[in-house]
Amino acid sequence: MKSKNTPLVSIIVPIYNVEKYLPECIDSIINQTLENIEIILIDDGSPDNSGKIIDKYAKGDSRIRTVHRENKGYTASVNEGIELAKGKYIGIIESDDWIEPDMYEKLYNDASKYKTDITKGLFYFYNPTLPQNEQNKVYKNPSGIDLRYAPDGPFEPKNWPQIMGFHASIWSSIYEAKFIKKIKLHDTAGASYQDFPFMVDVLTRAQKISVVKKPFVHWRNEPKQGNSTSAKGKKLLYMPENTLEGLRILKASKKYDYFKEAFYAHALWTNIGFFYKISSNFKDEYYKKLKLIFKDLQNDKSFKYTFFRPEDKISIKTILKYDGWKTFYFSHILGGVRRRIRRIKNIFYIPKRISRLEEKISDLETKV
């Protein structure tokens, strides 16, 4: 039995129906090199054996606190954990992920040194269905934003605004307790993707942040029933709803002009994949929300598309151009085909036939 001291870091694990992965997650936390931690395991009414698993762990480690309750969702679980936490700093770990043994020692030392509101680490993108050399890579987002290029030492987020465009990844950080207890997760319209408005809130409020440029979290992305990897139904509409909530928070913070380039880049790459994935009977509703998200860019002459790839800039302009999702969908696909043709043309230098095909695509686009 390990003694229970005043914790330096409280680690919150919201848990629901994840017995397959839960032991690996908890083992990676209790074996941290920073031993003076508090582990708050919240069973959100799991129908499987998750509750029994956490009770067994609690018997062997006095640093563990368990909570069992009726299902109220991820937001409520995290917020209850934040309320209960006694540590100087607070971390959040997803119950199907696992972490490196020195994560909280390294993050705590950095946060303590620089007196930050947030200290963030890097993370691995884990998917065992990919080829061996692709299974566990350090994450950088589709826009190419990479936390390894963040400033060294402490900085104010608005001075490196691309952090807003990187990834919510609220579980790769620790937060100063007094700072985060004033924020918590937002009780938004949807029961998923609440990390998006939370990310916006903490980055617009933080005065000082630092990045430890080492990957700590193994972010599990293997397809499994019930998560966003496999979802195709109405649940995915929570993403644009929470993006709109994030936009509202950004505007209210008076830091819109600092972060808007990175925010909209994040909003696009996060939402466009879900738009294509969602069932066709929900696409119209999703598309209307996309138009609401980006409507302010219609007349914003100062917007430079700083963190956008060329095709992403085209996507925004196409969303703003067309009223119906089918027209957008068709035009967007044709645009993708056109870009691939141009790449082939440049690689193999076969201009005549390719040029004729490009002309046919242009004819189709004008008829949309």
mmCIF file of C-alpha atoms in Angstrom:
data_model
loop_
_atom_site.group_PDB
_atom_site.id
_atom_site.type_symbol
_atom_site.label_atom_id
_atom_site.label_comp_id
_atom_site.label_asym_id
_atom_site.label_seq_id
_atom_site.Cartn_x
_atom_site.Cartn_y
_atom_site.Cartn_z
ATOM 1 C CA MET A 1 0.000 0.000 0.000
ATOM 2 C CA LYS A 2 1.349 3.400 -0.969
ATOM 3 C CA SER A 3 0.866 6.281 1.462
ATOM 4 C CA LYS A 4 -1.583 9.004 0.657
ATOM 5 C CA ASN A 5 0.013 12.459 0.731
ATOM 6 C CA THR A 6 -1.163 15.854 -0.422
ATOM 7 C CA PRO A 7 -1.021 15.257 -4.196
ATOM 8 C CA LEU A 8 1.024 17.304 -6.635
ATOM 9 C CA VAL A 9 -1.185 16.173 -9.524
ATOM 10 C CA SER A 10 -4.752 14.844 -9.513
ATOM 11 C CA ILE A 11 -5.509 12.587 -12.501
ATOM 12 C CA ILE A 12 -9.141 12.218 -13.539
ATOM 13 C CA VAL A 13 -10.237 9.175 -15.550
ATOM 14 C CA PRO A 14 -13.844 9.273 -16.818
ATOM 15 C CA ILE A 15 -14.934 5.672 -17.449
ATOM 16 C CA TYR A 16 -17.769 4.139 -19.406
ATOM 17 C CA ASN A 17 -17.968 0.607 -20.776
ATOM 18 C CA VAL A 18 -14.254 0.192 -21.430
ATOM 19 C CA GLU A 19 -13.248 -2.962 -19.522
ATOM 20 C CA LYS A 20 -11.089 -4.179 -22.426
ATOM 21 C CA TYR A 21 -8.657 -1.260 -22.168
ATOM 22 C CA LEU A 22 -9.100 -0.022 -18.606
ATOM 23 C CA PRO A 23 -6.406 -2.104 -16.827
ATOM 24 C CA GLU A 24 -3.714 -0.918 -19.264
ATOM 25 C CA CYS A 25 -4.789 2.677 -18.651
ATOM 26 C CA ILE A 26 -4.825 2.408 -14.845
ATOM 27 C CA ASP A 27 -1.536 0.462 -14.730
ATOM 28 C CA SER A 28 0.165 3.226 -16.715
ATOM 29 C CA ILE A 29 -1.060 5.810 -14.177
ATOM 30 C CA ILE A 30 -0.249 3.994 -10.935
ATOM 31 C CA ASN A 31 3.280 3.270 -12.229
ATOM 32 C CA GLN A 32 4.133 6.929 -12.776
ATOM 33 C CA THR A 33 7.578 8.037 -11.647
ATOM 34 C CA LEU A 34 5.838 10.945 -9.906
ATOM 35 C CA GLU A 35 4.371 8.999 -6.999
ATOM 36 C CA ASN A 36 2.709 11.865 -5.138
ATOM 37 C CA ILE A 37 -0.455 11.818 -7.241
ATOM 38 C CA GLU A 38 -4.181 11.410 -6.732
ATOM 39 C CA ILE A 39 -6.081 9.114 -9.109
ATOM 40 C CA ILE A 40 -9.822 9.767 -9.454
ATOM 41 C CA LEU A 41 -11.609 6.958 -11.288
ATOM 42 C CA ILE A 42 -15.209 7.819 -12.174
ATOM 43 C CA ASP A 43 -17.440 4.973 -13.304
ATOM 44 C CA ASP A 44 -20.254 6.649 -15.215
ATOM 45 C CA GLY A 45 -22.784 3.841 -14.884
ATOM 46 C CA SER A 46 -20.829 1.347 -16.994
ATOM 47 C CA PRO A 47 -22.854 -1.753 -17.926
ATOM 48 C CA ASP A 48 -19.707 -3.898 -18.127
ATOM 49 C CA ASN A 49 -17.142 -4.819 -15.460
ATOM 50 C CA SER A 50 -15.421 -1.422 -15.353
ATOM 51 C CA GLY A 51 -16.816 -0.676 -11.885
ATOM 52 C CA LYS A 52 -15.471 -3.924 -10.440
ATOM 53 C CA ILE A 53 -12.080 -3.305 -12.051
ATOM 54 C CA ILE A 54 -11.616 0.114 -10.439
ATOM 55 C CA ASP A 55 -12.732 -1.166 -7.029
ATOM 56 C CA LYS A 56 -10.080 -3.871 -7.208
ATOM 57 C CA TYR A 57 -7.381 -1.328 -8.039
ATOM 58 C CA ALA A 58 -8.531 0.961 -5.219
ATOM 59 C CA LYS A 59 -7.970 -1.811 -2.667
ATOM 60 C CA GLY A 60 -4.305 -1.987 -3.634
ATOM 61 C CA ASP A 61 -3.448 1.715 -3.862
ATOM 62 C CA SER A 62 -4.574 4.350 -1.357
ATOM 63 C CA ARG A 63 -3.983 7.119 -3.906
ATOM 64 C CA ILE A 64 -7.036 5.933 -5.861
ATOM 65 C CA ARG A 65 -10.474 7.434 -5.265
ATOM 66 C CA THR A 66 -13.431 5.779 -6.967
ATOM 67 C CA VAL A 67 -16.820 7.235 -7.852
ATOM 68 C CA HIS A 68 -19.794 5.117 -8.961
ATOM 69 C CA ARG A 69 -22.915 6.816 -10.272
ATOM 70 C CA GLU A 70 -25.715 6.738 -12.795
ATOM 71 C CA ASN A 71 -24.757 7.565 -16.353
ATOM 72 C CA LYS A 72 -24.545 11.334 -16.832
ATOM 73 C CA GLY A 73 -21.969 11.560 -19.605
ATOM 74 C CA TYR A 74 -18.351 12.524 -20.131
ATOM 75 C CA THR A 75 -18.753 16.216 -19.267
ATOM 76 C CA ALA A 76 -20.348 15.512 -15.916
ATOM 77 C CA SER A 77 -17.685 12.913 -15.084
ATOM 78 C CA VAL A 78 -14.783 15.244 -15.824
ATOM 79 C CA ASN A 79 -16.386 18.161 -14.018
ATOM 80 C CA GLU A 80 -17.069 16.049 -10.933
ATOM 81 C CA GLY A 81 -13.445 14.928 -10.990
ATOM 82 C CA ILE A 82 -12.243 18.533 -11.219
ATOM 83 C CA GLU A 83 -14.472 19.431 -8.267
ATOM 84 C CA LEU A 84 -13.136 16.534 -6.173
ATOM 85 C CA ALA A 85 -9.465 17.021 -7.103
ATOM 86 C CA LYS A 86 -7.097 18.073 -4.302
ATOM 87 C CA GLY A 87 -3.894 18.321 -6.331
ATOM 88 C CA LYS A 88 -1.969 21.457 -7.207
ATOM 89 C CA TYR A 89 -2.372 20.489 -10.872
ATOM 90 C CA ILE A 90 -5.059 18.448 -12.599
ATOM 91 C CA GLY A 91 -4.790 16.058 -15.550
ATOM 92 C CA ILE A 92 -7.413 14.140 -17.514
ATOM 93 C CA ILE A 93 -6.816 10.759 -19.148
ATOM 94 C CA GLU A 94 -9.183 8.894 -21.467
ATOM 95 C CA SER A 95 -9.892 5.407 -20.113
ATOM 96 C CA ASP A 96 -8.966 3.624 -23.371
ATOM 97 C CA ASP A 97 -5.569 5.344 -23.698
ATOM 98 C CA TRP A 98 -2.336 4.745 -21.799
ATOM 99 C CA ILE A 99 0.601 6.943 -20.872
ATOM 100 C CA GLU A 100 4.373 6.892 -20.551
ATOM 101 C CA PRO A 101 5.696 6.388 -16.983
ATOM 102 C CA ASP A 102 7.369 9.799 -16.728
ATOM 103 C CA MET A 103 4.442 11.852 -18.083
ATOM 104 C CA TYR A 104 3.358 13.571 -14.905
ATOM 105 C CA GLU A 105 6.848 14.003 -13.504
ATOM 106 C CA LYS A 106 7.967 15.823 -16.652
ATOM 107 C CA LEU A 107 4.794 17.910 -16.971
ATOM 108 C CA TYR A 108 4.741 18.810 -13.278
ATOM 109 C CA ASN A 109 8.414 19.845 -13.238
ATOM 110 C CA ASP A 110 7.865 22.086 -16.252
ATOM 111 C CA ALA A 111 4.648 23.609 -14.898
ATOM 112 C CA SER A 112 6.205 24.175 -11.482
ATOM 113 C CA LYS A 113 9.289 25.777 -13.012
ATOM 114 C CA TYR A 114 7.383 28.229 -15.191
ATOM 115 C CA LYS A 115 4.243 28.706 -13.032
ATOM 116 C CA THR A 116 1.970 27.988 -15.994
ATOM 117 C CA ASP A 117 -1.793 27.732 -16.255
ATOM 118 C CA ILE A 118 -1.371 24.862 -18.733
ATOM 119 C CA THR A 119 1.568 22.612 -19.562
ATOM 120 C CA LYS A 120 1.079 20.381 -22.553
ATOM 121 C CA GLY A 121 2.904 17.326 -23.870
ATOM 122 C CA LEU A 122 2.998 15.614 -27.243
ATOM 123 C CA PHE A 123 1.185 12.360 -27.962
ATOM 124 C CA TYR A 124 1.257 9.305 -30.182
ATOM 125 C CA PHE A 125 -1.445 8.434 -32.707
ATOM 126 C CA TYR A 126 -2.015 4.715 -32.109
ATOM 127 C CA ASN A 127 -3.899 2.514 -34.551
ATOM 128 C CA PRO A 128 -2.907 -1.187 -34.683
ATOM 129 C CA THR A 129 -4.819 -1.694 -37.940
ATOM 130 C CA LEU A 130 -2.224 0.421 -39.762
ATOM 131 C CA PRO A 131 1.097 -0.957 -41.069
ATOM 132 C CA GLN A 132 3.725 -1.490 -38.371
ATOM 133 C CA ASN A 133 5.666 1.676 -39.213
ATOM 134 C CA GLU A 134 2.483 3.783 -39.041
ATOM 135 C CA GLN A 135 1.041 2.442 -35.796
ATOM 136 C CA ASN A 136 2.489 4.812 -33.218
ATOM 137 C CA LYS A 137 3.598 8.117 -34.675
ATOM 138 C CA VAL A 138 3.901 11.464 -32.927
ATOM 139 C CA TYR A 139 0.804 13.385 -33.904
ATOM 140 C CA LYS A 140 0.760 16.462 -36.099
ATOM 141 C CA ASN A 141 -2.518 17.690 -37.499
ATOM 142 C CA PRO A 142 -3.762 17.770 -41.133
ATOM 143 C CA SER A 143 -2.820 21.448 -41.444
ATOM 144 C CA GLY A 144 0.776 20.553 -40.592
ATOM 145 C CA ILE A 145 0.749 22.277 -37.185
ATOM 146 C CA ASP A 146 3.261 20.475 -34.996
ATOM 147 C CA LEU A 147 3.728 21.153 -31.269
ATOM 148 C CA ARG A 148 7.406 20.314 -31.602
ATOM 149 C CA TYR A 149 7.783 23.785 -33.120
ATOM 150 C CA ALA A 150 6.098 25.597 -30.240
ATOM 151 C CA PRO A 151 8.211 28.189 -28.394
ATOM 152 C CA ASP A 152 10.611 26.945 -25.750
ATOM 153 C CA GLY A 153 9.745 27.946 -22.215
ATOM 154 C CA PRO A 154 6.557 29.752 -21.182
ATOM 155 C CA PHE A 155 4.496 31.811 -23.616
ATOM 156 C CA GLU A 156 1.080 33.395 -23.890
ATOM 157 C CA PRO A 157 -1.112 31.407 -26.315
ATOM 158 C CA LYS A 158 -1.979 34.445 -28.443
ATOM 159 C CA ASN A 159 1.752 34.818 -29.197
ATOM 160 C CA TRP A 160 1.802 31.354 -30.815
ATOM 161 C CA PRO A 161 -1.810 31.221 -32.028
ATOM 162 C CA GLN A 162 -1.382 28.052 -34.085
ATOM 163 C CA ILE A 163 -1.798 26.109 -30.836
ATOM 164 C CA MET A 164 -5.524 26.864 -31.243
ATOM 165 C CA GLY A 165 -5.427 25.037 -34.574
ATOM 166 C CA PHE A 166 -3.492 21.993 -33.363
ATOM 167 C CA HIS A 167 -5.814 19.564 -31.559
ATOM 168 C CA ALA A 168 -8.009 19.790 -28.465
ATOM 169 C CA SER A 169 -6.178 16.853 -26.789
ATOM 170 C CA ILE A 170 -7.234 18.024 -23.320
ATOM 171 C CA TRP A 171 -5.797 14.762 -21.975
ATOM 172 C CA SER A 172 -2.204 15.564 -22.965
ATOM 173 C CA SER A 173 -1.922 18.450 -20.478
ATOM 174 C CA ILE A 174 -1.947 19.378 -16.838
ATOM 175 C CA TYR A 175 -3.795 22.453 -15.624
ATOM 176 C CA GLU A 176 -3.165 24.606 -12.583
ATOM 177 C CA ALA A 177 -6.014 23.648 -10.257
ATOM 178 C CA LYS A 178 -7.233 27.139 -9.360
ATOM 179 C CA PHE A 179 -7.245 28.036 -13.052
ATOM 180 C CA ILE A 180 -9.170 24.991 -14.285
ATOM 181 C CA LYS A 181 -11.690 24.849 -11.453
ATOM 182 C CA LYS A 182 -13.055 28.184 -12.728
ATOM 183 C CA ILE A 183 -13.589 26.776 -16.229
ATOM 184 C CA LYS A 184 -14.474 23.073 -16.307
ATOM 185 C CA LEU A 185 -16.078 21.490 -19.375
ATOM 186 C CA HIS A 186 -19.105 23.178 -20.899
ATOM 187 C CA ASP A 187 -22.499 21.562 -20.614
ATOM 188 C CA THR A 188 -23.131 22.000 -24.329
ATOM 189 C CA ALA A 189 -25.935 20.730 -26.515
ATOM 190 C CA GLY A 190 -24.204 17.480 -27.349
ATOM 191 C CA ALA A 191 -22.856 14.610 -25.324
ATOM 192 C CA SER A 192 -19.729 14.358 -27.489
ATOM 193 C CA TYR A 193 -16.802 16.576 -28.570
ATOM 194 C CA GLN A 194 -17.103 18.848 -25.528
ATOM 195 C CA ASP A 195 -13.327 19.123 -25.597
ATOM 196 C CA PHE A 196 -13.544 21.617 -28.487
ATOM 197 C CA PRO A 197 -15.175 24.521 -26.576
ATOM 198 C CA PHE A 198 -13.130 23.575 -23.501
ATOM 199 C CA MET A 199 -9.939 23.949 -25.526
ATOM 200 C CA VAL A 200 -11.003 27.381 -26.774
ATOM 201 C CA ASP A 201 -11.900 28.506 -23.272
ATOM 202 C CA VAL A 202 -8.627 27.477 -21.636
ATOM 203 C CA LEU A 203 -6.444 28.871 -24.436
ATOM 204 C CA THR A 204 -8.195 32.243 -24.441
ATOM 205 C CA ARG A 205 -8.027 32.533 -20.642
ATOM 206 C CA ALA A 206 -4.495 31.226 -20.054
ATOM 207 C CA GLN A 207 -1.815 33.814 -19.396
ATOM 208 C CA LYS A 208 1.072 31.388 -19.492
ATOM 209 C CA ILE A 209 1.467 28.002 -21.167
ATOM 210 C CA SER A 210 4.401 25.697 -21.896
ATOM 211 C CA VAL A 211 4.985 22.627 -24.045
ATOM 212 C CA VAL A 212 7.152 19.664 -23.073
ATOM 213 C CA LYS A 213 8.324 18.377 -26.433
ATOM 214 C CA LYS A 214 8.092 14.704 -25.699
ATOM 215 C CA PRO A 215 5.194 12.325 -26.481
ATOM 216 C CA PHE A 216 3.510 10.879 -23.400
ATOM 217 C CA VAL A 217 -0.031 9.746 -24.268
ATOM 218 C CA HIS A 218 -0.800 6.822 -26.566
ATOM 219 C CA TRP A 219 -4.033 8.065 -28.124
ATOM 220 C CA ARG A 220 -5.959 4.980 -29.193
ATOM 221 C CA ASN A 221 -7.633 5.271 -32.595
ATOM 222 C CA GLU A 222 -8.399 1.699 -33.544
ATOM 223 C CA PRO A 223 -11.956 1.370 -34.909
ATOM 224 C CA LYS A 224 -14.265 0.248 -32.130
ATOM 225 C CA GLN A 225 -17.990 0.301 -31.769
ATOM 226 C CA GLY A 226 -19.493 3.460 -30.310
ATOM 227 C CA ASN A 227 -16.653 5.943 -30.782
ATOM 228 C CA SER A 228 -16.227 8.717 -33.352
ATOM 229 C CA THR A 229 -14.109 6.460 -35.556
ATOM 230 C CA SER A 230 -17.082 4.248 -36.302
ATOM 231 C CA ALA A 231 -20.010 6.626 -35.727
ATOM 232 C CA LYS A 232 -22.069 7.732 -38.718
ATOM 233 C CA GLY A 233 -25.331 8.845 -37.112
ATOM 234 C CA LYS A 234 -26.818 11.950 -35.554
ATOM 235 C CA LYS A 235 -24.200 11.947 -32.781
ATOM 236 C CA LEU A 236 -21.749 13.491 -35.238
ATOM 237 C CA LEU A 237 -23.875 16.654 -35.335
ATOM 238 C CA TYR A 238 -22.506 17.446 -31.886
ATOM 239 C CA MET A 239 -19.193 18.355 -33.510
ATOM 240 C CA PRO A 240 -20.439 21.403 -35.475
ATOM 241 C CA GLU A 241 -22.652 22.386 -32.532
ATOM 242 C CA ASN A 242 -19.665 22.405 -30.204
ATOM 243 C CA THR A 243 -17.562 24.176 -32.832
ATOM 244 C CA LEU A 244 -20.170 26.949 -32.844
ATOM 245 C CA GLU A 245 -19.986 27.037 -29.045
ATOM 246 C CA GLY A 246 -16.204 27.364 -29.325
ATOM 247 C CA LEU A 247 -16.660 30.235 -31.770
ATOM 248 C CA ARG A 248 -19.010 31.963 -29.342
ATOM 249 C CA ILE A 249 -16.427 31.622 -26.544
ATOM 250 C CA LEU A 250 -13.659 32.928 -28.804
ATOM 251 C CA LYS A 251 -15.627 36.020 -29.758
ATOM 252 C CA ALA A 252 -16.624 36.688 -26.147
ATOM 253 C CA SER A 253 -12.967 36.482 -25.075
ATOM 254 C CA LYS A 254 -12.049 39.538 -27.174
ATOM 255 C CA LYS A 255 -9.170 37.526 -28.664
ATOM 256 C CA TYR A 256 -10.911 36.598 -31.907
ATOM 257 C CA ASP A 257 -8.451 38.498 -34.105
ATOM 258 C CA TYR A 258 -5.470 36.747 -32.504
ATOM 259 C CA PHE A 259 -6.822 33.245 -32.975
ATOM 260 C CA LYS A 260 -9.243 33.334 -35.899
ATOM 261 C CA GLU A 261 -6.791 32.005 -38.521
ATOM 262 C CA ALA A 262 -5.931 28.953 -36.403
ATOM 263 C CA PHE A 263 -9.469 28.498 -35.087
ATOM 264 C CA TYR A 264 -11.028 28.214 -38.546
ATOM 265 C CA ALA A 265 -8.270 25.883 -39.733
ATOM 266 C CA HIS A 266 -9.063 23.629 -36.771
ATOM 267 C CA ALA A 267 -12.795 23.948 -37.368
ATOM 268 C CA LEU A 268 -12.428 22.865 -40.985
ATOM 269 C CA TRP A 269 -10.194 19.805 -40.640
ATOM 270 C CA THR A 270 -12.159 18.643 -37.600
ATOM 271 C CA ASN A 271 -15.570 18.959 -39.243
ATOM 272 C CA ILE A 272 -15.053 18.102 -42.895
ATOM 273 C CA GLY A 273 -14.246 14.451 -42.215
ATOM 274 C CA PHE A 274 -17.296 14.063 -40.005
ATOM 275 C CA PHE A 275 -19.450 15.728 -42.660
ATOM 276 C CA TYR A 276 -18.397 13.115 -45.214
ATOM 277 C CA LYS A 277 -18.790 10.306 -42.676
ATOM 278 C CA ILE A 278 -22.265 11.200 -41.397
ATOM 279 C CA SER A 279 -25.279 9.387 -42.868
ATOM 280 C CA SER A 280 -26.849 11.110 -45.856
ATOM 281 C CA ASN A 281 -30.096 11.830 -43.993
ATOM 282 C CA PHE A 282 -28.151 14.112 -41.605
ATOM 283 C CA LYS A 283 -25.879 15.752 -44.188
ATOM 284 C CA ASP A 284 -28.237 18.652 -44.878
ATOM 285 C CA GLU A 285 -28.352 19.612 -41.203
ATOM 286 C CA TYR A 286 -24.564 19.260 -40.876
ATOM 287 C CA TYR A 287 -23.980 21.412 -43.970
ATOM 288 C CA LYS A 288 -26.198 24.194 -42.617
ATOM 289 C CA LYS A 289 -24.103 24.239 -39.465
ATOM 290 C CA LEU A 290 -20.904 24.361 -41.535
ATOM 291 C CA LYS A 291 -22.201 27.454 -43.267
ATOM 292 C CA LEU A 292 -22.929 29.035 -39.881
ATOM 293 C CA ILE A 293 -19.423 28.251 -38.629
ATOM 294 C CA PHE A 294 -17.695 29.918 -41.581
ATOM 295 C CA LYS A 295 -20.188 32.649 -42.482
ATOM 296 C CA ASP A 296 -18.043 35.440 -40.997
ATOM 297 C CA LEU A 297 -15.310 34.673 -43.531
ATOM 298 C CA GLN A 298 -17.642 35.611 -46.404
ATOM 299 C CA ASN A 299 -16.741 39.300 -46.136
ATOM 300 C CA ASP A 300 -13.570 39.179 -44.042
ATOM 301 C CA LYS A 301 -10.953 40.714 -46.324
ATOM 302 C CA SER A 302 -8.279 40.438 -43.630
ATOM 303 C CA PHE A 303 -8.473 36.636 -43.430
ATOM 304 C CA LYS A 304 -5.275 35.206 -44.941
ATOM 305 C CA TYR A 305 -5.863 31.412 -44.643
ATOM 306 C CA THR A 306 -2.512 31.256 -42.844
ATOM 307 C CA PHE A 307 -2.759 27.663 -41.631
ATOM 308 C CA PHE A 308 -4.710 26.263 -44.583
ATOM 309 C CA ARG A 309 -3.562 23.954 -47.329
ATOM 310 C CA PRO A 310 -4.611 25.137 -50.826
ATOM 311 C CA GLU A 311 -7.359 22.514 -50.980
ATOM 312 C CA ASP A 312 -8.661 23.611 -47.565
ATOM 313 C CA LYS A 313 -8.985 27.183 -48.741
ATOM 314 C CA ILE A 314 -11.008 25.890 -51.689
ATOM 315 C CA SER A 315 -13.201 23.911 -49.290
ATOM 316 C CA ILE A 316 -14.089 27.042 -47.311
ATOM 317 C CA LYS A 317 -14.895 29.027 -50.420
ATOM 318 C CA THR A 318 -17.021 26.150 -51.719
ATOM 319 C CA ILE A 319 -18.960 25.911 -48.454
ATOM 320 C CA LEU A 320 -19.685 29.629 -48.608
ATOM 321 C CA LYS A 321 -20.631 29.462 -52.280
ATOM 322 C CA TYR A 322 -23.275 26.734 -52.352
ATOM 323 C CA ASP A 323 -26.537 26.555 -50.400
ATOM 324 C CA GLY A 324 -27.168 22.814 -50.701
ATOM 325 C CA TRP A 325 -24.946 20.019 -49.447
ATOM 326 C CA LYS A 326 -25.349 17.919 -52.596
ATOM 327 C CA THR A 327 -24.024 20.712 -54.789
ATOM 328 C CA PHE A 328 -21.131 21.287 -52.391
ATOM 329 C CA TYR A 329 -20.455 17.548 -52.143
ATOM 330 C CA PHE A 330 -20.312 17.071 -55.905
ATOM 331 C CA SER A 331 -18.194 20.171 -56.473
ATOM 332 C CA HIS A 332 -15.816 19.240 -53.656
ATOM 333 C CA ILE A 333 -15.286 15.737 -55.039
ATOM 334 C CA LEU A 334 -14.673 17.102 -58.532
ATOM 335 C CA GLY A 335 -12.148 19.538 -57.094
ATOM 336 C CA GLY A 336 -10.313 16.654 -55.434
ATOM 337 C CA VAL A 337 -10.232 14.707 -58.693
ATOM 338 C CA ARG A 338 -8.890 17.777 -60.475
ATOM 339 C CA ARG A 339 -6.039 18.168 -57.976
ATOM 340 C CA ARG A 340 -5.056 14.504 -58.309
ATOM 341 C CA ILE A 341 -5.045 14.806 -62.085
ATOM 342 C CA ARG A 342 -2.740 17.796 -61.898
ATOM 343 C CA ARG A 343 -0.329 15.864 -59.685
ATOM 344 C CA ILE A 344 -0.271 12.974 -62.137
ATOM 345 C CA LYS A 345 0.214 15.395 -64.999
ATOM 346 C CA ASN A 346 3.195 17.025 -63.274
ATOM 347 C CA ILE A 347 4.780 13.708 -62.348
ATOM 348 C CA PHE A 348 4.461 11.924 -65.687
ATOM 349 C CA TYR A 349 4.200 14.914 -68.025
ATOM 350 C CA ILE A 350 1.300 13.676 -70.111
ATOM 351 C CA PRO A 351 -0.417 16.975 -70.813
ATOM 352 C CA LYS A 352 -2.731 16.300 -73.781
ATOM 353 C CA ARG A 353 -4.989 13.538 -72.437
ATOM 354 C CA ILE A 354 -4.917 14.963 -68.933
ATOM 355 C CA SER A 355 -5.796 18.424 -70.210
ATOM 356 C CA ARG A 356 -8.850 17.017 -72.006
ATOM 357 C CA LEU A 357 -9.950 15.321 -68.774
ATOM 358 C CA GLU A 358 -9.450 18.577 -66.878
ATOM 359 C CA GLU A 359 -11.634 20.349 -69.423
ATOM 360 C CA LYS A 360 -14.420 17.785 -68.931
ATOM 361 C CA ILE A 361 -14.258 18.279 -65.149
ATOM 362 C CA SER A 362 -14.402 22.055 -65.596
ATOM 363 C CA ASP A 363 -17.506 21.611 -67.781
ATOM 364 C CA LEU A 364 -19.114 19.511 -65.047
ATOM 365 C CA GLU A 365 -18.257 22.088 -62.373
ATOM 366 C CA THR A 366 -19.857 24.920 -64.355
ATOM 367 C CA LYS A 367 -23.044 22.870 -64.619
ATOM 368 C CA VAL A 368 -23.271 22.267 -60.860
#
